[in-house]
Backbone as a printed PyTorch tensor [residue, N CA C, xyz], in Angstrom:
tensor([[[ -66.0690,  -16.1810,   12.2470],
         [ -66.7720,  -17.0800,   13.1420],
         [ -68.1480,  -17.3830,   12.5620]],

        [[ -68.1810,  -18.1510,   12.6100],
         [ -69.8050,  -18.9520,   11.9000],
         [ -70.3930,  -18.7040,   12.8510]],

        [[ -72.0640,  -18.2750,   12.3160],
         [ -72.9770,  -18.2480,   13.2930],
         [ -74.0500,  -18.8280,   12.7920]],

        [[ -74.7070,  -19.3380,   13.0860],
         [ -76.4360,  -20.3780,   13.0420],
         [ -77.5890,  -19.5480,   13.6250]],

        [[ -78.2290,  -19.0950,   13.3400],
         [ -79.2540,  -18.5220,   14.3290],
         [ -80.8970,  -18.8730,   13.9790]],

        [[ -81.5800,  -19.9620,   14.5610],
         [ -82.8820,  -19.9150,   14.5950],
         [ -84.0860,  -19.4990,   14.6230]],

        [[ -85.0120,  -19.2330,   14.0740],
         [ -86.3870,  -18.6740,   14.8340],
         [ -87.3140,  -19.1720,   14.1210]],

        [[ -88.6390,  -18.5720,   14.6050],
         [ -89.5870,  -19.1630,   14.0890],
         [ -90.4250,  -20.3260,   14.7780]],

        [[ -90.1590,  -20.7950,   15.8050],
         [ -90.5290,  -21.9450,   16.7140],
         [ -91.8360,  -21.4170,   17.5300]],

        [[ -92.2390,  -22.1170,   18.1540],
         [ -93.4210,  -21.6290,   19.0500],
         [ -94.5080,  -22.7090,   19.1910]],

        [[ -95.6380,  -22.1930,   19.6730],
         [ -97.0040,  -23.6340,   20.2230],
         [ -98.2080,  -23.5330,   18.8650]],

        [[ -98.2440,  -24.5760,   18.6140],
         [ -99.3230,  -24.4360,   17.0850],
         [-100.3370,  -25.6240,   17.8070]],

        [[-101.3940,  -25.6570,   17.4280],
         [-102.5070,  -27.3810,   17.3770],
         [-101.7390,  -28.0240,   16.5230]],

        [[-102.3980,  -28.9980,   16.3560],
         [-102.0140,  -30.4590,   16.1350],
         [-103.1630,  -30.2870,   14.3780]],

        [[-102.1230,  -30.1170,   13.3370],
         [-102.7770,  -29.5750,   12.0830],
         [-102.5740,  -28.3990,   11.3950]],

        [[-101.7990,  -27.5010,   12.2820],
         [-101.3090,  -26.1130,   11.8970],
         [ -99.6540,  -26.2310,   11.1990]],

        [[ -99.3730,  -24.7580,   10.9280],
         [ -98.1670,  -24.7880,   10.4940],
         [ -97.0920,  -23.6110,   10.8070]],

        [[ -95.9940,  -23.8990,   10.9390],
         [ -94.8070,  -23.0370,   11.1750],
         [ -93.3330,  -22.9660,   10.4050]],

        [[ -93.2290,  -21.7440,   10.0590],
         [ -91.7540,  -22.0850,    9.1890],
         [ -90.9730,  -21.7280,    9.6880]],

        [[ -89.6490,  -22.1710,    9.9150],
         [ -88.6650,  -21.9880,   10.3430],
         [ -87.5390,  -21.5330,   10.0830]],

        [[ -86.4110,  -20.6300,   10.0290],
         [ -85.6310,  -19.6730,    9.6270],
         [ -84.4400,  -20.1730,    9.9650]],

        [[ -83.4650,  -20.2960,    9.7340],
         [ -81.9510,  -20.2650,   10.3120],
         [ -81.1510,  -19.0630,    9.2050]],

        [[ -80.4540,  -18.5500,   10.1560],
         [ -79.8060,  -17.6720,    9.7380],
         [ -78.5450,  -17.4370,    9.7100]],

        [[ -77.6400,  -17.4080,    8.6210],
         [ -76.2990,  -18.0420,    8.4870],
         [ -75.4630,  -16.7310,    8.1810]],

        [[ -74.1370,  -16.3370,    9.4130],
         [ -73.0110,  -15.5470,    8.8820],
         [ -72.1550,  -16.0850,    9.2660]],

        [[ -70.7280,  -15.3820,    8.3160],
         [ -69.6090,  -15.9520,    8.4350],
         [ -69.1480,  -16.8180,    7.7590]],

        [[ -69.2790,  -17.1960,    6.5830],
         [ -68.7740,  -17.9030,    5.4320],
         [ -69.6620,  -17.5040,    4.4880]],

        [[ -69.0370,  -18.2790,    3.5820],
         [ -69.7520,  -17.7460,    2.5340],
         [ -71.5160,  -19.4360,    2.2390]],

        [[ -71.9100,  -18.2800,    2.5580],
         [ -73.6360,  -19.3290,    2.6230],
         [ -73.8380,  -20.6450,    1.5700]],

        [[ -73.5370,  -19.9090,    0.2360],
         [ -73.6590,  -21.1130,   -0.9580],
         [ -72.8340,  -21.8260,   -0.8020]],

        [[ -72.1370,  -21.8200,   -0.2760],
         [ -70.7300,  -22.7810,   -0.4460],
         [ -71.2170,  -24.0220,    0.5980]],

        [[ -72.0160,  -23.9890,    1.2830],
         [ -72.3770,  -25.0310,    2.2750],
         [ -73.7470,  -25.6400,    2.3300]],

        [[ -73.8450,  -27.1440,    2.1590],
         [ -75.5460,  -27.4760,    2.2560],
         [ -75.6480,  -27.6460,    3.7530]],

        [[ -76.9490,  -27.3580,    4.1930],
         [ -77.9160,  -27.1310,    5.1370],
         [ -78.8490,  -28.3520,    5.7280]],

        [[ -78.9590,  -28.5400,    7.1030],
         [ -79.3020,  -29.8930,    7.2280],
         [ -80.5110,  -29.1080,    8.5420]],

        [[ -81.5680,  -29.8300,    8.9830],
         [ -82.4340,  -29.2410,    9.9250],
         [ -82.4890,  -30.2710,   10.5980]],

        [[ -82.4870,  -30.6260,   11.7670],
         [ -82.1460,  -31.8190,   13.0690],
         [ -83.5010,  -31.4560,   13.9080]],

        [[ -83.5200,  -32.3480,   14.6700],
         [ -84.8950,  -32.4530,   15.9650],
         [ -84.1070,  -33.1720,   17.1260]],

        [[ -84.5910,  -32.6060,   18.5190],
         [ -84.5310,  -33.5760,   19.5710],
         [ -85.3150,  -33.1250,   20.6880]],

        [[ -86.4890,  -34.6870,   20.9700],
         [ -87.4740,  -34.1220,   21.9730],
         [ -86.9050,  -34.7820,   22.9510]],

        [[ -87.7050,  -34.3840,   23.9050],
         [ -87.2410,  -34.5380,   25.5860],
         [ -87.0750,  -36.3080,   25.6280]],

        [[ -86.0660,  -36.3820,   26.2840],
         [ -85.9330,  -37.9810,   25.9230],
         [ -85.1720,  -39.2300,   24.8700]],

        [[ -85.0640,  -38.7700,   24.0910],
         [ -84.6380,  -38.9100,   23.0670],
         [ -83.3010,  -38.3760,   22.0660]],

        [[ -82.9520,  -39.0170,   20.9920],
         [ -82.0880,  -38.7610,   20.5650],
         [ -81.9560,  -37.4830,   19.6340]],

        [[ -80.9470,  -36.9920,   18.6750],
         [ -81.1750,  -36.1090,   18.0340],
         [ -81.9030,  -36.9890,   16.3810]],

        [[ -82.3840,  -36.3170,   15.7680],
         [ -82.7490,  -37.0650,   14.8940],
         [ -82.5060,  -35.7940,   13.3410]],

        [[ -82.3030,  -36.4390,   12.4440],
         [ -82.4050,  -35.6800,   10.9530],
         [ -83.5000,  -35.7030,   10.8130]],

        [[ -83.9890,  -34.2300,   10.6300],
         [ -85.2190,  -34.2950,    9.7470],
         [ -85.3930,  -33.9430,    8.0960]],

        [[ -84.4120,  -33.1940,    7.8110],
         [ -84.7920,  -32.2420,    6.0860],
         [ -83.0400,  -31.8760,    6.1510]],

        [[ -82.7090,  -32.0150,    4.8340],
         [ -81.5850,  -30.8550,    4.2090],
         [ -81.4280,  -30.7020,    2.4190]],

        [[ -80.7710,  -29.9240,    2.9340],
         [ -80.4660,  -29.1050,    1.0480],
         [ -78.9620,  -28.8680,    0.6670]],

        [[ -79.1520,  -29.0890,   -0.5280],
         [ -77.6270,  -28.5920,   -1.3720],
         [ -77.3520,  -27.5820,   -1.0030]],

        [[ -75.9090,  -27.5690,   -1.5300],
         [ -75.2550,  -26.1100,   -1.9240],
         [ -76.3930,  -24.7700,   -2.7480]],

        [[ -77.2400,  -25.6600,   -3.7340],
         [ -77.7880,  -24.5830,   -4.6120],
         [ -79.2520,  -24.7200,   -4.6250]],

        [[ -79.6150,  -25.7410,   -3.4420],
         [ -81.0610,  -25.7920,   -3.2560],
         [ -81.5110,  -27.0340,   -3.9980]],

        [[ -80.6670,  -27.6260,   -5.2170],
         [ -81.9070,  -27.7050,   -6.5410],
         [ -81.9280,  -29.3260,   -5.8970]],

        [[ -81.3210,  -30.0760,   -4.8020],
         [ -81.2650,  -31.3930,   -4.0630],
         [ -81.9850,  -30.9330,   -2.0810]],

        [[ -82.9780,  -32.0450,   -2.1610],
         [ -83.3330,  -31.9090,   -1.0880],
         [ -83.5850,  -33.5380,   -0.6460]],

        [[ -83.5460,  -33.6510,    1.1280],
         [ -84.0600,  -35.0040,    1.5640],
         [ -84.3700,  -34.5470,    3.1500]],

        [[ -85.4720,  -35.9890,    2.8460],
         [ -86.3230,  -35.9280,    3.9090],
         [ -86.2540,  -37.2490,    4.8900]],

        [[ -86.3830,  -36.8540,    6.0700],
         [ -86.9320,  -37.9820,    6.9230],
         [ -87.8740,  -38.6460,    6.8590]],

        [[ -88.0540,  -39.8350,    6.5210],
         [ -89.5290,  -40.2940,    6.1800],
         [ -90.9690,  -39.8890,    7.2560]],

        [[ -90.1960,  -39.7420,    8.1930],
         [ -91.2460,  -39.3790,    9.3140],
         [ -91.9620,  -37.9440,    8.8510]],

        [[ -91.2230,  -37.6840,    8.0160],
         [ -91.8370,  -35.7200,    7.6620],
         [ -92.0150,  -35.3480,    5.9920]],

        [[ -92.1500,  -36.3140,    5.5130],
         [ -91.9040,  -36.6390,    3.9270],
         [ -93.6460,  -36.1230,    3.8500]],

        [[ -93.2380,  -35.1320,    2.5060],
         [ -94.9580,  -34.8250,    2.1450],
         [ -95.1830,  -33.6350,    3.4090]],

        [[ -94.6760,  -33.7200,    4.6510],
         [ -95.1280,  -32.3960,    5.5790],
         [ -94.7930,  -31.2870,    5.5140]],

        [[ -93.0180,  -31.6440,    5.3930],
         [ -92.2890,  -30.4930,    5.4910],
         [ -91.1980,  -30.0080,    4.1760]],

        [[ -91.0470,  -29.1630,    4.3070],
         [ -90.2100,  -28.4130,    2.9070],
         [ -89.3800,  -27.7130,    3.4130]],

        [[ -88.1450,  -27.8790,    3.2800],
         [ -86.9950,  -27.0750,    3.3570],
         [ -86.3010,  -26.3040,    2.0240]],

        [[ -85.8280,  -25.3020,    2.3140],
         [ -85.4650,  -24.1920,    1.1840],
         [ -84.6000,  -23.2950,    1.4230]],

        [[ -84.0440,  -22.8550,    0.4130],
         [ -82.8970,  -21.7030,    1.0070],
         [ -82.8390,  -20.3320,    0.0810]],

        [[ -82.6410,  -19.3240,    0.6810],
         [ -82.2130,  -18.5120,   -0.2860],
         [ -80.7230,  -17.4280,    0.2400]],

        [[ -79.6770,  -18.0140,   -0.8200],
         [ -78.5270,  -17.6680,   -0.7230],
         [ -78.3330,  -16.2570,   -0.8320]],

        [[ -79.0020,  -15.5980,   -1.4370],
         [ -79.1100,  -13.8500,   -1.2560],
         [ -79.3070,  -13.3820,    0.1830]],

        [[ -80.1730,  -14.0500,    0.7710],
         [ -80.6810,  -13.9020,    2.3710],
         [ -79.9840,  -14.5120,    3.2400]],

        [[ -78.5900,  -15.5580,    3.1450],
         [ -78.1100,  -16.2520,    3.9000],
         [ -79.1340,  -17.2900,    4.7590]],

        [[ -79.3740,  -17.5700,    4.1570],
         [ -81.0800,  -18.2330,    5.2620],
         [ -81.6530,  -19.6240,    4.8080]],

        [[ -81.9360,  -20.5350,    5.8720],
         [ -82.6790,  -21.6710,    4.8250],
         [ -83.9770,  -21.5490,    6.1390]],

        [[ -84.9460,  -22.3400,    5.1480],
         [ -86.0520,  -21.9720,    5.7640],
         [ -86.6700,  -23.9790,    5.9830]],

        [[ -87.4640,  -23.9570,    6.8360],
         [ -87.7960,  -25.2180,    7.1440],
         [ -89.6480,  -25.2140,    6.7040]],

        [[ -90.1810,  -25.3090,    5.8230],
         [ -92.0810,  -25.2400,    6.4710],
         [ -92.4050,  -26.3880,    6.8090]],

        [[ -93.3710,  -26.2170,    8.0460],
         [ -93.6230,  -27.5620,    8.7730],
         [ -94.7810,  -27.7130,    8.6230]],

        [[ -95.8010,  -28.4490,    7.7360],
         [ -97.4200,  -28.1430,    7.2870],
         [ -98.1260,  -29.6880,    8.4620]],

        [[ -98.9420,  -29.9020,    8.5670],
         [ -99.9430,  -30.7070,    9.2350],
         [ -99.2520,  -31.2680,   10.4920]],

        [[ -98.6420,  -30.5450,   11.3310],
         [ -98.0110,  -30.5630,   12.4900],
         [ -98.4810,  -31.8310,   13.1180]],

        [[ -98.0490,  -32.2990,   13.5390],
         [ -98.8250,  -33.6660,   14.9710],
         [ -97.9990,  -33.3590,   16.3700]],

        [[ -98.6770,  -34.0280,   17.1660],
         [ -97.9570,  -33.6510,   18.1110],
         [ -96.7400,  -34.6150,   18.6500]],

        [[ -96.3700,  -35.5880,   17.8520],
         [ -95.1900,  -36.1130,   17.7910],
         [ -93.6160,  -34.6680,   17.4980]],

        [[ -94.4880,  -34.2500,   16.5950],
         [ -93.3640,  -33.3360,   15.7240],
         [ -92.8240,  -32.2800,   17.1840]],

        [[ -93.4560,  -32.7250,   18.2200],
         [ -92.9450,  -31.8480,   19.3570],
         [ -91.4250,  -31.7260,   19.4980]],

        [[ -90.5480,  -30.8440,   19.5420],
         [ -88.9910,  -31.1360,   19.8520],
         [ -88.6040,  -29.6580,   19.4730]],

        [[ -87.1900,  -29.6390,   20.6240],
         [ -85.7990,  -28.6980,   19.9050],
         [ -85.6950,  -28.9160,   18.4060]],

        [[ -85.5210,  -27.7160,   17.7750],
         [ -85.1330,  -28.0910,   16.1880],
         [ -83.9560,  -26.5680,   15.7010]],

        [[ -83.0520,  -27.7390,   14.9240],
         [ -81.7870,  -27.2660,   15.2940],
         [ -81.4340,  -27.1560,   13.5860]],

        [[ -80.6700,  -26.1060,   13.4380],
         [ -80.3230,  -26.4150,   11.8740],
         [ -78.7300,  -26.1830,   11.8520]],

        [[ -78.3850,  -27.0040,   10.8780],
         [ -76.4700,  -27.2560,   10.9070],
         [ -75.8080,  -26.9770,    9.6490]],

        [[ -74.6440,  -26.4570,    9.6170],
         [ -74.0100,  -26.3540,    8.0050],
         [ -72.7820,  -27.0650,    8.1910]],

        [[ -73.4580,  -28.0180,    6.2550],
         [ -72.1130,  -28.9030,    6.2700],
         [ -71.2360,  -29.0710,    5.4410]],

        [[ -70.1130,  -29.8840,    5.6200],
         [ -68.8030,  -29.1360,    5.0480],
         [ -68.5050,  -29.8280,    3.7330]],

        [[ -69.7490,  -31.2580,    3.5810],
         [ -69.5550,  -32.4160,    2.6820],
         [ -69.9650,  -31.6590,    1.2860]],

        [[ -69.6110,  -32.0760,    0.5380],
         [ -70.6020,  -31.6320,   -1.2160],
         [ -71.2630,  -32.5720,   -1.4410]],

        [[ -71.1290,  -33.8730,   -0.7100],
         [ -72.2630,  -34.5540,   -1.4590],
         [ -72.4720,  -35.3900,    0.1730]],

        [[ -74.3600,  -35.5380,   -0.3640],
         [ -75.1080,  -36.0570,    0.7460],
         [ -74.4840,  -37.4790,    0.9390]],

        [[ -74.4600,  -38.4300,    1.9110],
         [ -74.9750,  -37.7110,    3.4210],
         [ -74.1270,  -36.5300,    4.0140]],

        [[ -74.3300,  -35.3760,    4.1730],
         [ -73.5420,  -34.2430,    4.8330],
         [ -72.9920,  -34.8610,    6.0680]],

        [[ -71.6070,  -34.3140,    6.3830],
         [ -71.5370,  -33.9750,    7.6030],
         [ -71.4140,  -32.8350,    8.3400]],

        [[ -71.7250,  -32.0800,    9.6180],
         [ -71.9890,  -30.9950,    9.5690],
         [ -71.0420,  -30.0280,   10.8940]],

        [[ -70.5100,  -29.2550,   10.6140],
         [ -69.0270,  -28.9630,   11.6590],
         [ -69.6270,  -27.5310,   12.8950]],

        [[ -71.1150,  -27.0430,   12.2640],
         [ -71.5020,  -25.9260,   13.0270],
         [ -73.1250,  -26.2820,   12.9780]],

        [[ -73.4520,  -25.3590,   14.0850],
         [ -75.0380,  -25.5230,   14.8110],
         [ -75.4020,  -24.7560,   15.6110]],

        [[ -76.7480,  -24.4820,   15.6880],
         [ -77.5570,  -23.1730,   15.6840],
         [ -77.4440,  -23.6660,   17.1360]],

        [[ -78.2790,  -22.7600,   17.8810],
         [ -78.8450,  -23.3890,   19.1740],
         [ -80.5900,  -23.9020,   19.6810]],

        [[ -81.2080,  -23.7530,   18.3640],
         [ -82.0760,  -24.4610,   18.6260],
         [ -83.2710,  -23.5030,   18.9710]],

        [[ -84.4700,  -24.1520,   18.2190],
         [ -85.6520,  -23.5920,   18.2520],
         [ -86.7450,  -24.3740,   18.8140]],

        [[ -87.6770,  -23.7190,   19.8710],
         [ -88.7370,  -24.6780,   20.2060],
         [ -89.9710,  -25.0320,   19.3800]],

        [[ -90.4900,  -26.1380,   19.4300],
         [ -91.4740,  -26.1900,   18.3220],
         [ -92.2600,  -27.1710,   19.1590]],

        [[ -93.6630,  -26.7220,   19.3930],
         [ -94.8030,  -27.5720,   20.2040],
         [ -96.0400,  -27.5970,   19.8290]],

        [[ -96.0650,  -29.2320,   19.6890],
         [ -97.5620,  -29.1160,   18.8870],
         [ -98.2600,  -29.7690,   20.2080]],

        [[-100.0010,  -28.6020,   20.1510],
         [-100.2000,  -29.5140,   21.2520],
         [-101.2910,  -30.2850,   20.2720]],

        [[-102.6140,  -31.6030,   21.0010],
         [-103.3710,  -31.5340,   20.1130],
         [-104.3280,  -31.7190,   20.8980]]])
């Protein structure tokens, strides 16, 4: 059984930073690229960041391009999200997914349940 598990979320200002964790069992980790999602109150879900199978491919949402960095390390089962000059747009659920595609655009068959992330400013 695949599991997703989040953390790392919480209330920062508007300029701070937080990284974010998902934590992956139940398959085998490398074998799947990693996608990190958002959805604030209201609104839809949105892509923000994902990564290859082996890390060495990454993409961004333009909305978070230059902010944020996503990364993984397959020894740790884990990809990590850093979220640098926060705004308080970046307010939302943030969700990370593993997907089943080898090549981008992923699609993604499992999902965490989601981490809070609040910027105030």
């Amino acid at each position: 059984q695949v599991q997703l598990v989040e953390s790392g979320g919480g209330l920062v200002q508007a300029g701070g930073s937080l990284r974010l964790s998902c934590a992956a069992s139940g398959r085998t980790f490398s074998d799947y690229p990693t996608g990190w999602f958002r959805q604030a109150p209201g609104k839809e879900r949105e892509f923000v960041a994902a990564i290859s199978r082996s890390g060495l491919n990454t993409y961004y949402a333009d909305s978070v391009k230059g902010r944020f960095t996503i990364s993984r390390d397959n020894a740790k089962n884990t990809v990590y999200l850093q979220m640098n000059s926060l705004k308080p747009e970046d307010t939302a659920v943030y969700y990370c997914a593993q997907g089943t595609s080898a090549y981008y655009p992923y699609k993604y068959d499992y999902w965490g349940q989601g981490t809070q992330v609040t910027v105030s400013s």
